[in-house]
Amino acid sequence: MMPIQPVLLLSATLFSVGIYGVLSRRNVVGILLSVELMMNAVNINLVTFSHYHGNHVGQVFAVFSIALTVAEVVVGLALVILLYRAKSDVAIDGAQALKE
Amino acid sequence: MLLGLTPVAWALVALFGPVVAAFLIAVLPPLRQQGKPAAYLAITAAALSLVAAAALMLRQLGAPGEALVETTRWLPSAGRNIAQIGVRIDGISVPMLVVVTTVATSVQVFSLGYMAGEPPPAFGRYYAFHSLFVFSMNTLVLAPNVLQLFAGWELVGLTSYLLIGFYWQKPSAARAAVKAFWTTKLADIGFVAGVVLLFVSTSSFAWAPPADPRVHMAVGFLLFLAVMGKSAQFPLHVWLPDAMEGPTPVSALLHAATMVAAGVYLIVRANPLFQAIEVREVMTWLGAFTAVFAATVAVVQTDIKKVLAYSTCSQLGYMVSALGAGSLMGGYFHLTTHAAFKALLFLGAGSVIHAVHSNELSDMGGLWSKMKLTGVVFMVGAAALAGVPLLSGFFSKDLILEAMWEEHKYGPFAMLLGAAFLTAFYMGRVVFLAFFGKPSEKAAHAHESGPSMAGPLVLLALLSIAVGYFGKSFAALYGVEYHFHVGLVTYLATGTGLAGILLAWLVYGKKAIPESTFAFLAPVGRLARSGAVDRLYVLGFRHVALGLANLIGWVDRYVIDGVMNFLAWATIMGGRRVRKLQTGNAADYVYAVIAGALVLATWGYLR
């Protein structure tokens, strides 16, 4: 049985990198990529614990999660395109219309 | 069964004839704008009411004690019937019904001649209001409970307003109408409060007194406030003299014979509610004071209608005082006789005004030779009012004074006797100034009025003589005993009345006593003429009511609105502060989400 600590550490690192990316990137595409990283950290967690508990539900969830991520990316990229059309730019700090 | 109709059906005819006429005149413009047809329709309806009233009277005389009540549900609420609407035919409502319909019919016929100079649409409007008035008054008179009486009460108030303001182009008439409306409405607050209090304490609108004596007294005082407004008792009499701005026949019908007597009628009708001893004491004294006060003011008026208006105030004071002293018969009988001779006097005055085109006594004079008929009937009315023996006013006035004497109310008795003297004096003055002496310029071309005006005058003159002899029948209707007997009071009253007339003759007729003899009374005259009560109201309004209103306005503007404005301002300011949190930067939101997640995680871990 392989120890799970290194794998969880990898997952946590990946999640933190994702958060950092979301917070620090100005480019919306970069933010989307960072979100993907965070999703993958979650998937790793799911698979790890599934393996650890000898239970396949977690792996099934991981597959679902991947499918959902694909859909989310589609929506996200569509938003990016709309943002580009509206602002001729994909920088996040230009999009402040929510404020008012 | 009378002529194939039941008594209730007759009552409904008296009630709905005029309202149908009013409705038709109101909704059919051609009828209204033609004038004359509207008048004939209204007179037909009024005459129909008169026939119905006469039929009911015949029946009532046959069975004096009987009361016939027919009602239907009104204002049903949650399965519980709050009030009834309908008719009550008994010894109290029927005589008043006869009075109202008789005077109304006479006045409407008289108006055919008197108002002939009006443009046809105004003529139609006039008759629509008159029909509405007859309906309203009959609603009031036939009311089986206080609530319906109140409805009629307000309706006659409305028609009074409309008819006083008939010449609405004249600012003084419009003002007088508003003044009458406001003054009576102020008093009617008492009616509303009284009726509500009555309903709360007895759960019905019948005129059965509440059990609690304090509530009984309160209801009595509140209703009496309404009576003071409607029947022009001091100090709420101020609207009645101004109401003379209306056409003279209107003054005869509404402001002399019927509508102003509604207050007196209310006391008679709902008598059990006025039985509290304090209320009766106030009625006796206030009525007597009004009688003598208004008679004093009447002496110095130069406008013939104003003299009659103050005289009406004074006579209403007589009735109220009599009712206060417990003489139901005296008050009601005087109402009946007064309706006849005061309507006659007003119509006679109308005939004179029609002839000389002026209200001022100084513009009249010497009319006797030119207007024999008017002169005769006017003198009959004046003599009846002055209490000349064997005319109707003599019997009713004697009855009142007699009752005062027997109740040992010597104060009010003396005041009423003084008022009787003044009444005889000012009526003598009017007669001698208007009909005798040198004719003025305007009076020189006067001529007698046409038959439509003469007919009602003669009818009312006959009634002014005859009604006095029906005392026994009236007494039977009210269920009391009545025997006319000559006693000390009779001699006193007659002597006072004749003395008043004699003095008037000496001063204004024979001019044996120059007017300057009374110079020492000039301050009283000035005070009476100046409208002191009116000025008191103005002062009270300007300084007390307006001051209070300003104070309340200030409190509202700065204290109540201030609190509200501060709350609004604080909300806006707080909102502005909180809004700074929302930067629009997506990263900031993510920070907030992560911070929140961390806080929750820490909290969960520590717990």
XYZ file of C-alpha atoms in Angstrom:
707
model
C 0.000 0.000 0.000
C 1.405 3.270 -1.140
C 1.370 6.037 1.536
C -1.096 8.827 0.738
C 0.691 11.778 2.349
C 2.891 12.673 -0.650
C -0.081 12.501 -2.952
C -2.165 14.776 -0.692
C 0.801 17.140 -0.470
C 0.920 17.224 -4.274
C -2.834 17.952 -4.326
C -2.541 20.757 -1.760
C 0.398 22.275 -3.649
C -1.505 22.114 -6.898
C -4.561 23.779 -5.231
C -2.452 26.553 -3.733
C -0.770 27.186 -7.073
C -4.265 27.423 -8.572
C -5.397 29.963 -5.991
C -2.270 31.982 -6.481
C -2.870 31.917 -10.200
C -6.501 33.098 -9.819
C -5.434 35.934 -7.574
C -2.372 37.104 -9.419
C -3.211 36.701 -13.108
C -4.810 39.619 -14.912
C -5.498 37.657 -18.035
C -8.862 35.904 -17.825
C -7.545 32.900 -19.788
C -4.802 32.528 -17.179
C -7.427 32.601 -14.418
C -9.387 29.890 -16.179
C -6.226 27.756 -16.409
C -5.635 28.279 -12.675
C -9.178 27.199 -11.918
C -8.468 24.048 -13.950
C -5.428 23.402 -11.749
C -7.614 23.654 -8.636
C -10.139 21.266 -10.140
C -7.373 18.777 -10.841
C -6.185 19.050 -7.228
C -9.702 18.112 -6.200
C -9.738 15.172 -8.650
C -6.437 13.884 -7.281
C -7.919 14.023 -3.786
C -10.985 12.108 -4.899
C -8.965 9.334 -6.577
C -6.515 9.115 -3.698
C -9.119 8.672 -1.040
C -11.036 6.261 -3.252
C -7.974 4.123 -3.524
C -7.232 4.502 0.162
C -10.698 3.367 1.242
C -10.879 0.647 -1.397
C -14.111 2.163 -2.640
C -14.819 3.090 -6.278
C -17.312 5.859 -5.707
C -14.573 8.490 -5.535
C -13.185 7.450 -8.903
C -16.623 7.673 -10.463
C -16.951 11.163 -8.986
C -13.610 12.094 -10.460
C -14.840 11.080 -13.915
C -17.985 13.180 -13.387
C -15.879 16.070 -12.215
C -13.716 15.904 -15.360
C -16.821 15.997 -17.525
C -18.149 18.966 -15.553
C -14.846 20.739 -15.881
C -15.035 20.418 -19.633
C -18.473 22.036 -19.621
C -17.276 24.757 -17.312
C -14.325 25.549 -19.562
C -16.678 25.838 -22.517
C -18.815 28.369 -20.661
C -15.752 30.144 -19.324
C -14.173 30.507 -22.773
C -17.475 31.731 -24.181
C -17.467 34.423 -21.468
C -13.897 35.323 -22.358
C -14.878 35.790 -25.997
C -17.825 37.978 -24.991
C -15.605 39.988 -22.696
C -13.123 40.469 -25.554
C -15.894 41.630 -27.861
C -17.153 44.118 -25.259
C -13.833 45.505 -24.081
C -11.325 44.490 -26.843
C -9.275 43.135 -23.972
C -9.163 40.073 -21.775
C -7.686 41.726 -18.653
C -9.823 41.089 -15.543
C -9.435 44.528 -13.933
C -11.111 46.205 -16.902
C -14.342 44.324 -16.122
C -15.834 46.315 -13.226
C -19.385 46.630 -14.476
C -20.651 44.683 -11.428
C -19.684 47.564 -9.199
C -22.384 49.978 -10.163
C -106.672 51.349 3.831
C -107.084 54.829 2.474
C -108.133 55.196 -1.140
C -106.883 51.659 -1.730
C -103.392 52.302 -0.407
C -101.977 51.155 2.909
C -100.537 53.831 5.217
C -97.020 52.601 4.525
C -97.640 52.916 0.798
C -98.829 56.510 1.354
C -95.683 57.224 3.337
C -93.577 55.830 0.517
C -95.456 58.015 -1.959
C -94.656 61.063 0.185
C -91.056 59.958 0.293
C -90.389 58.896 -3.275
C -92.566 61.306 -5.249
C -90.149 64.202 -4.748
C -87.000 62.143 -5.181
C -88.249 60.782 -8.500
C -88.983 64.353 -9.573
C -85.530 65.506 -8.457
C -83.930 62.594 -10.250
C -85.826 63.179 -13.502
C -85.043 66.892 -13.484
C -81.408 66.135 -12.765
C -80.854 63.486 -15.436
C -83.030 64.882 -18.246
C -81.260 68.016 -19.474
C -84.132 69.135 -21.763
C -86.527 69.066 -18.812
C -84.149 71.067 -16.651
C -83.207 73.575 -19.306
C -86.828 74.307 -20.220
C -87.415 75.440 -16.640
C -91.200 75.503 -16.523
C -91.846 71.766 -17.089
C -89.369 70.978 -14.335
C -91.261 73.320 -12.044
C -94.612 71.683 -12.799
C -93.119 68.229 -12.236
C -91.645 69.296 -8.883
C -94.900 70.911 -7.785
C -96.869 67.813 -8.798
C -94.539 65.675 -6.706
C -94.791 68.025 -3.741
C -98.579 68.119 -4.030
C -98.630 64.322 -4.182
C -96.607 64.294 -0.969
C -99.091 66.701 0.541
C -102.001 64.443 -0.403
C -100.186 61.460 1.098
C -99.446 63.422 4.259
C -103.077 64.492 4.521
C -104.226 60.888 4.085
C -101.883 59.773 6.825
C -103.099 62.609 9.026
C -106.715 61.547 8.616
C -105.812 58.012 9.576
C -103.715 59.152 12.533
C -106.502 61.337 13.876
C -108.703 58.262 13.827
C -106.230 56.262 15.892
C -104.075 58.792 17.752
C -101.961 56.472 19.856
C -101.061 54.099 17.071
C -97.528 53.781 15.712
C -96.862 51.975 12.474
C -93.289 50.925 11.743
C -92.188 49.251 8.552
C -88.498 48.687 8.070
C -86.074 46.741 5.967
C -82.529 45.637 6.608
C -79.837 48.197 6.108
C -76.069 47.862 6.511
C -76.016 44.088 7.115
C -72.646 42.992 8.437
C -71.339 39.496 9.099
C -74.789 38.021 9.492
C -75.698 40.648 12.061
C -78.113 43.362 11.045
C -76.703 46.681 12.193
C -79.479 49.050 11.229
C -82.943 49.325 9.761
C -84.240 51.740 7.170
C -87.908 52.450 6.693
C -90.789 54.601 7.820
C -92.384 55.233 11.165
C -95.905 56.625 11.070
C -97.090 57.920 14.414
C -98.434 60.957 16.212
C -95.076 62.700 16.040
C -93.982 62.124 12.462
C -97.319 62.724 10.737
C -97.939 66.340 11.877
C -94.391 67.284 10.861
C -94.923 65.552 7.527
C -98.032 67.655 6.971
C -96.158 70.832 7.926
C -93.266 70.066 5.580
C -95.369 69.123 2.586
C -97.831 71.995 3.035
C -95.162 74.660 3.272
C -93.105 73.023 0.517
C -96.036 72.967 -1.880
C -96.980 76.574 -1.089
C -93.414 77.743 -1.494
C -92.933 75.906 -4.769
C -96.097 77.421 -6.193
C -95.046 80.848 -4.908
C -91.658 80.418 -6.564
C -93.358 80.089 -9.968
C -94.030 83.808 -9.807
C -91.130 84.897 -7.640
C -88.413 83.172 -9.647
C -90.004 83.829 -13.069
C -87.216 86.246 -13.942
C -84.548 83.565 -13.689
C -83.130 81.999 -16.865
C -84.872 78.638 -17.553
C -81.882 76.368 -16.677
C -81.486 78.094 -13.311
C -85.240 77.721 -12.798
C -84.962 73.971 -13.460
C -82.003 73.632 -11.133
C -83.942 75.486 -8.436
C -86.819 73.025 -8.610
C -84.506 70.012 -8.673
C -83.002 71.212 -5.385
C -86.465 71.848 -3.964
C -87.634 68.329 -4.786
C -84.478 66.895 -3.299
C -85.139 68.920 -0.188
C -88.675 67.595 0.239
C -87.381 64.043 -0.108
C -84.571 64.680 2.394
C -86.869 66.297 4.903
C -89.392 63.461 4.614
C -86.577 60.944 5.106
C -85.715 62.767 8.298
C -89.282 63.068 9.494
C -90.312 59.468 8.814
C -87.099 58.000 10.223
C -87.673 54.967 12.457
C -84.243 55.295 14.095
C -81.516 57.819 14.776
C -79.308 56.609 11.971
C -81.838 57.260 9.210
C -82.670 60.543 10.894
C -79.001 61.434 10.650
C -78.950 60.561 6.955
C -81.925 62.875 6.346
C -80.312 65.489 8.567
C -77.195 65.592 6.408
C -79.235 65.552 3.198
C -81.210 68.637 4.238
C -77.878 70.221 5.184
C -76.712 69.593 1.648
C -79.845 71.021 0.019
C -79.611 73.997 2.345
C -76.071 74.588 1.097
C -77.156 74.247 -2.520
C -80.114 76.593 -2.160
C -78.339 79.276 -0.121
C -75.674 79.283 -2.794
C -78.285 79.362 -5.563
C -77.001 82.738 -6.770
C -73.491 81.331 -6.826
C -72.242 84.136 -9.038
C -72.627 86.438 -6.041
C -69.567 86.065 -3.781
C -71.616 86.870 -0.684
C -74.083 84.053 -1.492
C -71.292 81.560 -2.089
C -69.670 82.593 1.184
C -72.955 82.347 3.076
C -73.526 78.841 1.694
C -70.089 77.714 2.813
C -70.559 79.349 6.193
C -73.888 77.613 6.739
C -72.391 74.309 5.701
C -69.348 74.601 7.926
C -71.187 75.825 10.976
C -73.767 73.051 10.818
C -71.112 70.474 9.994
C -69.172 71.548 13.074
C -72.293 70.932 15.130
C -72.966 67.655 13.332
C -69.750 66.252 14.753
C -71.853 66.106 17.917
C -74.505 64.108 16.077
C -72.012 61.574 14.740
C -70.310 61.187 18.108
C -73.668 60.916 19.870
C -74.988 58.265 17.497
C -71.795 56.241 17.745
C -71.807 56.496 21.529
C -75.461 55.450 21.562
C -74.753 52.439 19.374
C -71.734 51.424 21.427
C -73.687 51.562 24.678
C -77.041 50.117 23.573
C -76.086 48.197 20.368
C -78.970 49.794 18.528
C -79.969 53.029 16.857
C -83.359 53.211 18.533
C -84.077 56.246 20.699
C -83.912 54.200 23.867
C -81.630 55.869 26.405
C -78.433 54.125 27.539
C -78.579 52.568 31.008
C -75.520 54.364 32.348
C -76.657 57.864 33.400
C -73.322 59.428 32.469
C -73.508 57.980 28.955
C -77.118 59.124 28.756
C -76.047 62.656 29.606
C -73.137 62.560 27.138
C -75.382 61.361 24.306
C -77.900 64.086 25.191
C -75.285 66.837 25.102
C -73.709 65.591 21.872
C -77.065 65.442 20.102
C -78.001 68.833 21.515
C -74.834 70.254 19.953
C -76.190 69.150 16.582
C -79.545 70.749 17.451
C -77.773 74.016 18.286
C -76.193 74.021 14.832
C -79.262 73.087 12.844
C -81.765 75.126 14.848
C -79.457 78.137 15.090
C -79.108 78.372 18.856
C -76.620 80.797 20.352
C -73.649 80.729 19.714
C -74.025 78.628 16.559
C -76.772 80.871 15.134
C -74.375 82.906 12.979
C -75.084 81.049 9.771
C -78.841 81.677 9.724
C -78.851 85.451 9.087
C -76.269 84.974 6.337
C -78.393 82.225 4.826
C -80.793 84.985 3.756
C -78.547 85.336 0.686
C -80.611 82.540 -0.815
C -83.836 83.251 -2.721
C -86.621 84.403 -0.379
C -88.913 81.358 -0.914
C -85.959 79.193 0.098
C -85.615 81.208 3.268
C -89.307 80.633 3.900
C -89.159 76.885 3.415
C -85.729 75.890 4.710
C -84.611 78.645 6.989
C -87.869 79.447 8.707
C -90.462 76.712 8.579
C -88.946 73.285 8.175
C -85.212 72.652 7.996
C -84.168 74.774 10.946
C -87.006 73.196 12.895
C -85.378 69.796 12.294
C -83.346 70.330 15.450
C -86.495 70.890 17.464
C -88.065 67.899 15.750
C -85.065 65.788 16.744
C -85.610 66.676 20.390
C -89.285 65.746 20.142
C -88.651 62.604 18.118
C -85.776 61.225 20.163
C -87.071 62.694 23.392
C -85.975 59.805 25.666
C -82.369 60.622 24.758
C -82.744 64.195 26.012
C -84.078 63.328 29.433
C -80.876 63.863 31.448
C -81.585 66.670 33.884
C -78.399 68.596 33.030
C -79.188 68.510 29.322
C -82.705 69.793 29.936
C -81.433 72.570 32.163
C -78.994 73.715 29.462
C -81.761 73.537 26.847
C -84.105 75.659 28.923
C -81.598 78.417 29.625
C -79.824 78.440 26.290
C -83.125 78.468 24.421
C -84.431 81.341 26.512
C -81.200 83.265 26.068
C -81.267 82.716 22.303
C -84.874 83.899 22.234
C -84.131 87.187 23.935
C -80.714 87.724 22.330
C -81.891 87.151 18.758
C -84.972 89.296 19.360
C -82.715 92.150 20.497
C -80.609 91.861 17.373
C -83.735 91.709 15.204
C -84.859 95.102 16.484
C -81.910 96.927 14.909
C -81.797 95.181 11.539
C -82.583 97.278 8.484
C -82.944 94.378 6.060
C -86.459 92.915 6.211
C -85.192 89.368 5.703
C -82.569 89.762 8.417
C -85.289 90.831 10.865
C -87.213 87.682 10.017
C -84.065 85.536 10.222
C -83.237 86.722 13.725
C -86.879 86.335 14.593
C -86.654 82.698 13.481
C -83.607 82.207 15.751
C -85.573 83.728 18.563
C -88.661 81.558 18.031
C -86.526 78.427 17.756
C -85.075 79.432 21.096
C -88.636 79.466 22.419
C -89.219 75.925 21.231
C -85.931 74.583 22.577
C -86.552 76.258 25.896
C -90.050 74.771 26.104
C -88.751 71.295 25.321
C -86.073 71.750 27.964
C -88.754 72.591 30.491
C -90.482 69.355 29.569
C -93.349 70.809 27.563
C -93.191 68.484 24.568
C -96.538 69.729 23.379
C -95.565 73.385 23.789
C -92.380 73.085 21.763
C -93.908 70.987 19.030
C -97.110 72.999 18.787
C -95.120 76.205 18.497
C -93.045 74.574 15.762
C -96.236 73.907 13.822
C -97.786 77.343 14.234
C -94.429 79.024 13.665
C -93.998 77.095 10.411
C -97.268 78.526 9.148
C -96.872 82.177 10.116
C -93.121 82.450 9.540
C -93.408 80.905 6.074
C -96.213 83.392 5.477
C -94.055 86.294 6.677
C -91.144 85.262 4.483
C -93.330 84.810 1.431
C -94.984 88.146 2.203
C -91.555 89.714 2.483
C -90.703 88.003 -0.794
C -93.750 89.561 -2.386
C -92.675 92.980 -1.112
C -89.072 92.480 -2.236
C -90.345 91.348 -5.619
C -92.297 94.584 -5.889
C -89.659 97.085 -4.724
C -86.504 95.171 -5.739
C -84.805 95.810 -2.433
C -84.430 94.164 0.947
C -83.958 97.419 2.838
C -86.807 98.668 5.007
C -85.845 102.227 4.100
C -86.656 101.473 0.445
C -90.189 100.473 1.382
C -92.948 102.429 3.065
C -96.516 103.215 2.124
C -96.989 99.860 0.443
C -100.415 99.406 2.058
C -102.239 101.309 -0.630
C -100.461 99.480 -3.472
C -100.321 95.943 -2.128
C -103.524 95.418 -0.153
C -103.437 91.615 -0.224
C -99.781 91.316 0.726
C -100.331 93.898 3.414
C -103.236 92.028 4.947
C -101.572 88.624 4.962
C -98.294 90.047 6.204
C -100.094 91.701 9.075
C -101.865 88.452 9.891
C -98.479 86.735 10.047
C -96.945 89.530 12.095
C -99.860 89.528 14.523
C -99.673 85.748 14.874
C -95.953 86.018 15.605
C -96.487 88.839 18.047
C -99.013 86.744 19.943
C -102.139 88.737 19.249
C -105.057 86.834 20.796
C -107.027 84.322 18.740
C -104.249 83.878 16.176
C -102.156 80.710 16.151
C -98.983 82.157 17.701
C -100.991 83.310 20.698
C -102.041 79.774 21.632
C -98.644 78.127 21.216
C -96.688 80.909 22.880
C -99.130 80.946 25.762
C -98.712 77.198 26.132
C -94.940 77.577 26.408
C -95.070 80.397 28.931
C -97.688 78.496 30.890
C -95.415 75.452 31.012
C -92.471 77.575 32.168
C -94.573 79.056 34.922
C -95.823 75.681 36.096
C -92.298 74.247 36.142
C -91.235 77.195 38.326
C -88.610 78.215 35.807
C -89.041 81.910 36.515
C -85.674 82.962 35.024
C -86.342 81.566 31.562
C -89.979 82.668 31.916
C -88.911 86.286 32.363
C -86.483 86.043 29.450
C -89.149 84.571 27.177
C -91.604 87.255 28.227
C -88.978 89.888 27.368
C -88.452 88.192 24.026
C -92.214 88.260 23.429
C -92.225 92.019 24.003
C -89.296 92.531 21.633
C -90.911 90.230 19.065
C -94.082 92.289 19.049
C -92.009 95.470 18.864
C -89.817 94.490 15.910
C -92.725 93.021 13.959
C -94.650 96.222 14.561
C -91.629 98.148 13.388
C -91.411 96.161 10.163
C -95.110 96.543 9.457
C -95.184 100.302 10.120
C -91.968 100.976 8.211
C -92.849 98.842 5.203
C -96.565 99.350 4.765
C -97.286 102.768 6.227
C -95.624 106.141 6.246
C -94.257 107.952 3.228
C -93.441 105.742 0.242
C -89.830 105.858 -0.864
C -88.797 106.227 -4.489
C -88.584 102.508 -5.101
C -91.878 101.826 -3.377
C -93.727 104.311 -5.539
C -93.931 101.934 -8.487
C -94.737 98.799 -6.501
C -97.692 96.683 -7.547
C -99.395 93.553 -6.290
C -97.938 90.154 -7.244
C -99.619 87.651 -9.555
C -101.996 84.803 -8.609
C -99.287 82.137 -8.243
C -97.799 84.237 -5.476
C -101.080 85.390 -3.956
C -102.547 81.875 -3.665
C -99.937 80.467 -1.278
C -100.033 83.692 0.720
C -103.752 83.381 1.311
C -103.497 79.675 2.124
C -100.746 80.278 4.675
C -102.598 83.242 6.153
C -105.650 81.042 6.726
C -103.432 78.410 8.288
C -101.760 81.013 10.510
C -105.165 81.749 11.948
C -106.578 78.233 12.004
C -103.729 76.041 13.253
C -104.054 77.483 16.727
C -107.480 75.951 17.135
C -106.248 72.419 16.532
C -104.451 72.278 19.871
C -106.703 69.506 21.152
C -106.144 67.276 18.119
C -102.388 67.835 18.320
C -102.385 67.042 22.003
C -104.253 63.814 21.280
C -101.640 62.874 18.690
C -98.796 63.393 21.135
C -100.776 61.596 23.805
C -101.115 64.474 26.272
C -103.950 66.494 27.732
C -104.529 70.030 26.536
C -107.038 72.537 27.738
C -106.709 76.143 26.866
C -107.517 78.294 29.812
C -107.122 81.972 30.409
C -105.035 82.774 33.445
C -102.498 85.177 34.820
C -99.870 84.074 32.313
C -102.252 84.627 29.421
C -102.907 88.202 30.518
C -99.190 88.805 31.042
C -98.225 87.416 27.626
C -101.016 89.198 25.779
C -100.336 92.441 27.604
C -96.629 92.290 26.795
C -97.315 91.551 23.156
C -99.821 94.360 22.783
C -97.492 96.728 24.632
C -94.753 95.906 22.122
C -97.041 96.629 19.201
C -98.254 99.848 20.844
C -94.705 101.048 21.384
C -93.828 100.251 17.773
C -96.878 102.193 16.624
C -95.965 105.164 18.792
C -92.389 105.212 17.514
C -92.730 104.216 13.857
C -96.433 104.647 13.108
C -97.656 107.788 14.787
C -94.134 109.061 15.422
C -95.349 110.384 18.762
C -92.116 109.253 20.372
C -89.073 110.279 18.369
C -86.500 107.558 17.773
C -83.937 109.701 19.555
C -85.671 108.902 22.857
C -83.897 105.584 22.668
C -80.463 107.095 22.110
C -79.370 105.708 25.460
C -79.766 102.251 23.955
C -77.416 103.090 21.071
C -74.445 101.064 22.426
C -76.667 97.990 22.591
C -77.762 98.604 19.017
C -74.209 99.062 17.813
C -73.155 95.853 19.532
C -76.104 93.970 18.054
C -75.454 95.331 14.579
C -71.718 94.747 14.642
C -71.986 90.977 14.509
C -69.993 90.587 17.692
C -70.417 86.825 17.700
C -69.110 86.600 14.173
C -66.097 88.649 15.135
C -65.529 86.431 18.125
C -65.390 83.471 15.786
C -62.946 85.254 13.516
C -60.743 86.124 16.492
C -60.943 82.601 17.806
C -60.122 81.264 14.410
C -57.226 83.592 13.720
C -55.554 83.439 17.081
C -56.509 80.167 18.657
C -57.233 77.774 15.827
C -54.586 79.108 13.459
C -52.028 79.325 16.289
C -52.730 75.748 17.222
C -52.547 74.720 13.581
C -49.188 76.487 13.223
C -47.875 74.766 16.328
C -49.007 71.375 15.075
C -47.545 72.201 11.673
C -44.208 73.081 13.269
C -44.138 69.890 15.307
C -45.008 67.894 12.222
C -42.408 69.597 10.057
C -39.497 69.639 12.447
C -40.048 66.927 15.032
C -41.902 64.121 13.281
C -40.506 64.787 9.825
C -37.116 65.451 11.454
C -36.924 61.983 12.933
C -37.962 60.459 9.640
C -35.510 62.568 7.664
C -32.679 61.648 10.042
C -33.452 57.954 9.613
C -33.433 58.325 5.861
C -30.179 60.293 5.928
C -28.509 57.713 8.198
C -29.553 54.902 5.871
C -28.154 56.697 2.837
C -24.874 57.452 4.588
C -24.512 53.897 5.856
C -25.234 52.571 2.390
C -22.544 54.797 0.926
C -20.003 53.455 3.398
C -20.906 49.818 2.830
C -20.834 50.253 -0.925
C -17.063 50.852 -0.825
C -16.650 47.120 -0.098
C -17.795 46.386 -3.599
C -14.784 47.246 -5.736
C -15.621 45.496 -8.982
C -12.262 43.702 -8.971
C -12.832 39.953 -9.405
C -9.691 39.251 -7.409
C -11.079 41.037 -4.360
C -14.131 38.830 -4.412
C -11.973 35.746 -4.624
C -9.971 37.007 -1.664
C -13.208 37.387 0.255
C -14.302 33.865 -0.693
C -10.975 32.361 0.342
C -10.867 34.340 3.564
C -14.384 33.170 4.336
C -13.469 29.559 3.572
C -10.406 29.820 5.802
C -12.429 31.308 8.647
C -15.033 28.567 8.349
C -12.334 25.896 8.185
C -10.539 27.278 11.242
C -13.804 27.549 13.130
C -14.725 23.972 12.220
C -11.280 22.756 13.214
C -11.289 24.489 16.577
C -14.771 23.444 17.513
